[in-house]
Tab-separated table of C-alpha atoms in Angstrom:
chain	number	residue	atom	x	y	z
H	1	ASP	CA	41.424	17.439	2.612
H	2	THR	CA	43.825	16.307	0.670
H	3	GLY	CA	42.099	16.801	-2.671
H	4	VAL	CA	39.212	14.605	-5.375
H	5	SER	CA	38.984	11.124	-4.732
H	6	GLN	CA	37.644	8.266	-5.994
H	7	ASP	CA	36.891	4.648	-5.241
H	8	PRO	CA	37.813	1.736	-6.595
H	9	ARG	CA	40.653	2.582	-8.010
H	10	HIS	CA	40.631	-0.261	-9.483
H	11	LYS	CA	37.684	-2.619	-11.318
H	12	ILE	CA	37.136	-6.324	-13.696
H	13	THR	CA	34.042	-7.472	-13.901
H	14	LYS	CA	32.357	-9.366	-16.041
H	15	ARG	CA	30.489	-8.569	-19.490
H	16	GLY	CA	27.040	-8.216	-18.609
H	17	GLN	CA	27.479	-7.081	-15.005
H	18	ASN	CA	26.779	-3.291	-13.463
H	19	VAL	CA	29.444	-1.104	-11.958
H	20	THR	CA	29.811	1.893	-9.488
H	21	PHE	CA	31.815	4.083	-8.754
H	22	ARG	CA	32.266	6.723	-6.197
H	23	CYS	CA	33.951	9.916	-6.558
H	24	ASP	CA	34.412	12.257	-3.321
H	25	PRO	CA	35.227	16.058	-4.671
H	26	ILE	CA	37.409	18.802	-3.163
H	27	SER	CA	35.161	19.994	0.025
H	28	GLU	CA	34.084	23.064	-1.632
H	29	HIS	CA	33.629	22.370	-5.063
H	30	ASN	CA	30.457	22.792	-6.343
H	31	ARG	CA	31.073	21.925	-9.556
H	32	LEU	CA	31.362	17.949	-10.446
H	33	TYR	CA	32.619	16.520	-13.385
H	34	TRP	CA	33.101	12.857	-14.766
H	35	TYR	CA	35.209	11.715	-18.208
H	36	ARG	CA	36.398	8.887	-19.777
H	37	GLN	CA	39.721	8.503	-20.914
H	38	THR	CA	41.244	4.872	-23.181
H	39	LEU	CA	44.635	3.949	-24.338
H	40	GLY	CA	46.711	6.601	-25.342
H	41	GLN	CA	44.279	9.376	-25.150
H	42	GLY	CA	42.901	12.576	-24.168
H	43	PRO	CA	40.578	11.997	-21.807
H	44	GLU	CA	36.495	12.863	-23.040
H	45	PHE	CA	33.750	14.200	-21.510
H	46	LEU	CA	31.130	12.261	-19.583
H	47	THR	CA	29.311	14.868	-17.546
H	48	TYR	CA	28.929	17.423	-15.244
H	49	PHE	CA	27.394	18.204	-12.147
H	50	GLN	CA	27.050	21.922	-9.665
H	51	ASN	CA	25.402	21.398	-6.549
H	52	GLU	CA	23.282	18.329	-7.294
H	53	ALA	CA	22.391	19.019	-10.276
H	54	GLN	CA	23.165	17.725	-13.818
H	55	LEU	CA	23.880	20.090	-15.967
H	56	GLU	CA	24.953	18.650	-19.270
H	57	LYS	CA	25.694	14.942	-20.296
H	58	SER	CA	27.573	13.599	-23.322
H	59	ARG	CA	25.943	11.609	-26.124
H	60	LEU	CA	28.798	9.591	-25.215
H	61	LEU	CA	26.851	8.580	-22.038
H	62	SER	CA	24.295	6.280	-23.518
H	63	ASP	CA	21.590	5.042	-21.468
H	64	ARG	CA	22.824	1.982	-19.791
H	65	PHE	CA	25.103	5.094	-17.198
H	66	SER	CA	23.965	6.766	-14.675
H	67	ALA	CA	25.451	9.916	-13.137
H	68	GLU	CA	24.274	11.514	-9.536
H	69	ARG	CA	24.518	13.247	-6.407
H	70	PRO	CA	22.119	12.804	-4.330
H	71	LYS	CA	23.678	15.907	-2.052
H	72	GLY	CA	25.738	17.310	-3.896
H	73	SER	CA	28.769	16.287	-2.528
H	74	PHE	CA	30.060	13.061	-3.723
H	75	SER	CA	28.707	11.643	-6.886
H	76	THR	CA	28.374	8.117	-8.049
H	77	LEU	CA	28.687	6.602	-12.230
H	78	GLU	CA	26.944	3.504	-12.346
H	79	ILE	CA	27.284	1.405	-15.741
H	80	GLN	CA	25.115	-1.519	-16.330
H	81	ARG	CA	25.036	-4.529	-18.632
H	82	THR	CA	28.529	-3.463	-19.267
H	83	GLU	CA	30.322	-4.380	-22.427
H	84	GLN	CA	33.295	-5.464	-23.130
H	85	GLY	CA	34.370	-1.497	-25.338
H	86	ASP	CA	33.160	0.359	-21.349
H	87	SER	CA	36.677	-0.332	-20.123
H	88	ALA	CA	39.046	2.222	-20.061
H	89	MET	CA	40.034	4.945	-16.618
H	90	TYR	CA	37.060	6.758	-15.409
H	91	LEU	CA	38.160	9.924	-13.864
H	92	CYS	CA	36.320	12.265	-11.733
H	93	ALA	CA	36.931	15.924	-11.500
H	94	SER	CA	35.676	19.141	-9.164
H	95	SER	CA	36.180	23.114	-9.656
H	96	ILE	CA	34.281	26.260	-7.381
H	97	LEU	CA	32.201	28.295	-9.433
H	98	THR	CA	33.664	32.096	-9.251
H	99	GLY	CA	35.174	34.912	-11.350
H	100	GLU	CA	37.894	32.876	-12.647
H	101	ALA	CA	38.619	30.154	-13.933
H	102	SER	CA	41.302	28.151	-12.215
H	103	GLY	CA	40.910	24.672	-13.473
H	104	ALA	CA	39.168	21.590	-12.255
H	105	PHE	CA	41.139	19.205	-10.182
H	106	PHE	CA	41.376	15.614	-10.747
H	107	GLY	CA	41.326	12.118	-8.928
H	108	GLN	CA	43.818	9.633	-9.573
H	109	GLY	CA	40.812	7.266	-11.355
H	110	THR	CA	38.906	4.644	-11.009
H	111	ARG	CA	40.460	2.162	-13.323
H	112	LEU	CA	37.565	-0.431	-15.801
H	113	THR	CA	38.377	-4.113	-17.609
H	114	VAL	CA	35.511	-6.067	-18.486
H	115	VAL	CA	36.223	-8.780	-19.115
B	1	GLY	CA	33.652	22.060	-33.610
B	2	GLU	CA	36.091	21.730	-30.793
B	3	ASP	CA	39.396	20.297	-32.348
B	4	VAL	CA	42.988	20.365	-29.473
B	5	GLU	CA	45.061	18.621	-31.548
B	6	GLN	CA	49.064	18.027	-30.275
B	7	SER	CA	52.323	16.274	-31.224
B	8	LEU	CA	53.028	12.919	-29.428
B	9	PHE	CA	55.897	12.582	-28.479
B	10	LEU	CA	58.576	14.950	-27.836
B	11	SER	CA	62.383	13.626	-26.680
B	12	VAL	CA	64.633	16.099	-24.569
B	13	ARG	CA	68.079	15.645	-22.700
B	14	GLU	CA	68.184	16.497	-18.500
B	15	GLY	CA	68.930	20.604	-18.071
B	16	ASP	CA	67.531	21.395	-22.476
B	17	SER	CA	64.224	23.554	-22.435
B	18	SER	CA	60.942	20.920	-23.758
B	19	VAL	CA	58.956	23.131	-26.299
B	20	ILE	CA	55.317	21.311	-25.987
B	21	ASN	CA	53.163	21.974	-28.674
B	22	CYS	CA	49.237	22.860	-29.007
B	23	THR	CA	45.999	24.166	-31.240
B	24	TYR	CA	43.142	24.331	-31.148
B	25	THR	CA	39.911	25.445	-33.679
B	26	ASP	CA	37.346	26.693	-31.308
B	27	SER	CA	37.717	30.701	-31.470
B	28	SER	CA	35.814	31.283	-28.586
B	29	SER	CA	37.726	29.148	-25.839
B	30	THR	CA	38.352	31.303	-23.056
B	31	TYR	CA	40.232	29.172	-21.404
B	32	LEU	CA	43.515	27.022	-21.623
B	33	TYR	CA	45.323	23.847	-19.920
B	34	TRP	CA	48.382	22.204	-19.324
B	35	TYR	CA	48.023	18.294	-17.272
B	36	LYS	CA	49.977	16.568	-17.078
B	37	GLN	CA	49.311	12.678	-16.292
B	38	GLU	CA	52.196	9.998	-14.449
B	39	PRO	CA	51.788	6.372	-15.300
B	40	GLY	CA	48.742	4.936	-14.377
B	41	ALA	CA	47.854	8.775	-12.146
B	42	GLY	CA	45.456	10.765	-12.589
B	43	LEU	CA	46.194	14.674	-14.715
B	44	GLN	CA	47.970	17.056	-12.299
B	45	LEU	CA	46.354	21.290	-13.106
B	46	LEU	CA	50.107	22.746	-14.901
B	47	THR	CA	48.974	25.207	-15.605
B	48	TYR	CA	46.391	28.205	-17.625
B	49	ILE	CA	46.046	30.756	-19.332
B	50	PHE	CA	43.045	33.234	-20.503
B	51	SER	CA	41.906	33.806	-24.009
B	52	ASN	CA	42.721	37.772	-23.520
B	53	MET	CA	46.637	36.905	-22.253
B	54	ASP	CA	49.720	35.964	-24.472
B	55	MET	CA	51.946	34.936	-22.060
B	56	LYS	CA	52.460	33.660	-18.697
B	57	GLN	CA	55.422	32.070	-15.775
B	58	ASP	CA	54.383	30.427	-13.746
B	59	GLN	CA	58.545	28.978	-12.320
B	60	ARG	CA	59.636	27.108	-14.222
B	61	LEU	CA	56.512	27.284	-17.068
B	62	THR	CA	55.900	29.810	-19.516
B	63	VAL	CA	52.389	29.529	-21.942
B	64	LEU	CA	52.909	31.260	-24.956
B	65	LEU	CA	49.348	31.971	-26.260
B	66	ASN	CA	49.168	32.812	-30.158
B	67	LYS	CA	44.851	33.496	-30.666
B	68	LYS	CA	45.086	35.127	-34.608
B	69	ASP	CA	45.803	31.698	-34.920
B	70	LYS	CA	45.005	29.104	-32.031
B	71	HIS	CA	48.392	27.838	-30.636
B	72	LEU	CA	49.771	27.294	-27.997
B	73	SER	CA	52.702	25.702	-26.144
B	74	LEU	CA	54.289	25.074	-23.311
B	75	ARG	CA	57.934	25.646	-22.506
B	76	ILE	CA	59.839	23.556	-18.965
B	77	ALA	CA	63.176	25.360	-18.007
B	78	ASP	CA	66.199	22.264	-16.708
B	79	THR	CA	63.667	20.321	-17.687
B	80	GLN	CA	64.255	16.858	-15.374
B	81	THR	CA	63.351	13.267	-15.680
B	82	GLY	CA	60.893	13.391	-13.366
B	83	ASP	CA	59.397	15.824	-16.230
B	84	SER	CA	58.698	12.349	-17.801
B	85	ALA	CA	54.846	12.597	-17.985
B	86	ILE	CA	52.323	13.193	-20.849
B	87	TYR	CA	51.306	16.361	-20.937
B	88	PHE	CA	47.699	17.261	-22.052
B	89	CYS	CA	46.431	20.723	-24.135
B	90	ALA	CA	42.336	20.836	-22.589
B	91	GLU	CA	39.994	24.096	-24.080
B	92	SER	CA	36.872	24.875	-22.205
B	93	SER	CA	34.577	27.319	-24.081
B	94	TYR	CA	32.832	29.351	-21.486
B	95	GLY	CA	33.858	32.162	-19.850
B	96	GLY	CA	33.542	33.205	-16.007
B	97	ALA	CA	33.764	29.326	-14.567
B	98	THR	CA	35.228	25.630	-15.793
B	99	ASN	CA	32.436	24.208	-18.108
B	100	LYS	CA	33.472	20.536	-20.033
B	101	LEU	CA	37.374	20.239	-20.875
B	102	ILE	CA	38.552	19.602	-24.095
B	103	PHE	CA	41.919	17.417	-24.514
B	104	GLY	CA	44.611	16.781	-26.883
B	105	THR	CA	44.809	13.618	-27.273
B	106	GLY	CA	47.736	14.351	-25.674
B	107	THR	CA	52.774	14.894	-25.574
B	108	LEU	CA	55.099	11.455	-24.262
B	109	LEU	CA	57.697	13.612	-23.261
B	110	ALA	CA	60.637	11.771	-22.497
B	111	VAL	CA	63.481	13.244	-20.877
B	112	GLN	CA	66.728	11.688	-21.404
B	113	PRO	CA	69.561	11.390	-18.217
């Protein structure tokens, strides 16, 4: 296991279409996070899971967005009825719940372009 | 509310030291992190510091934390052209384990040969 894996790396879609992204975390990591990053900005938190439980959702996550982590391993992020404002890099990260917060490890991201 | 601020740009010559600064507002911040992002890539965790520490050194990297002023800095010794990237400061407000990270807008480090 070499790190957090995201698929696809790039996605171009027409406005109004649905898209789904996948994230495979580091295998022993029980926490998984989704962030969104737009040009010139730092990543913004969207949601996170501990095992299969979704523990927190940002108000940035409108009702068009849904995330799942059905078996506590990989996660999917779906965006329905995409809008041009959804164009961004979507980053997944994972971490392990221990007594010390050693940090979250990020994947390479999925760059979404809505045309 | 939570806010993390960084200067936008820093230019240094190869071999010099770089110092990237960050300020944060959340007094309950427990852990503070430095990440590096190269063009088109994800974020690479460089180092982190717990809020009860004031300094941490890791090879060429030195992190200084002034908790009173809520000021964090990252010093890169002997900066190389491969260090050119965007550096993000991030804070986490929950102890015991990483919860959500609040990121700054990033500092673009340009290393001139």
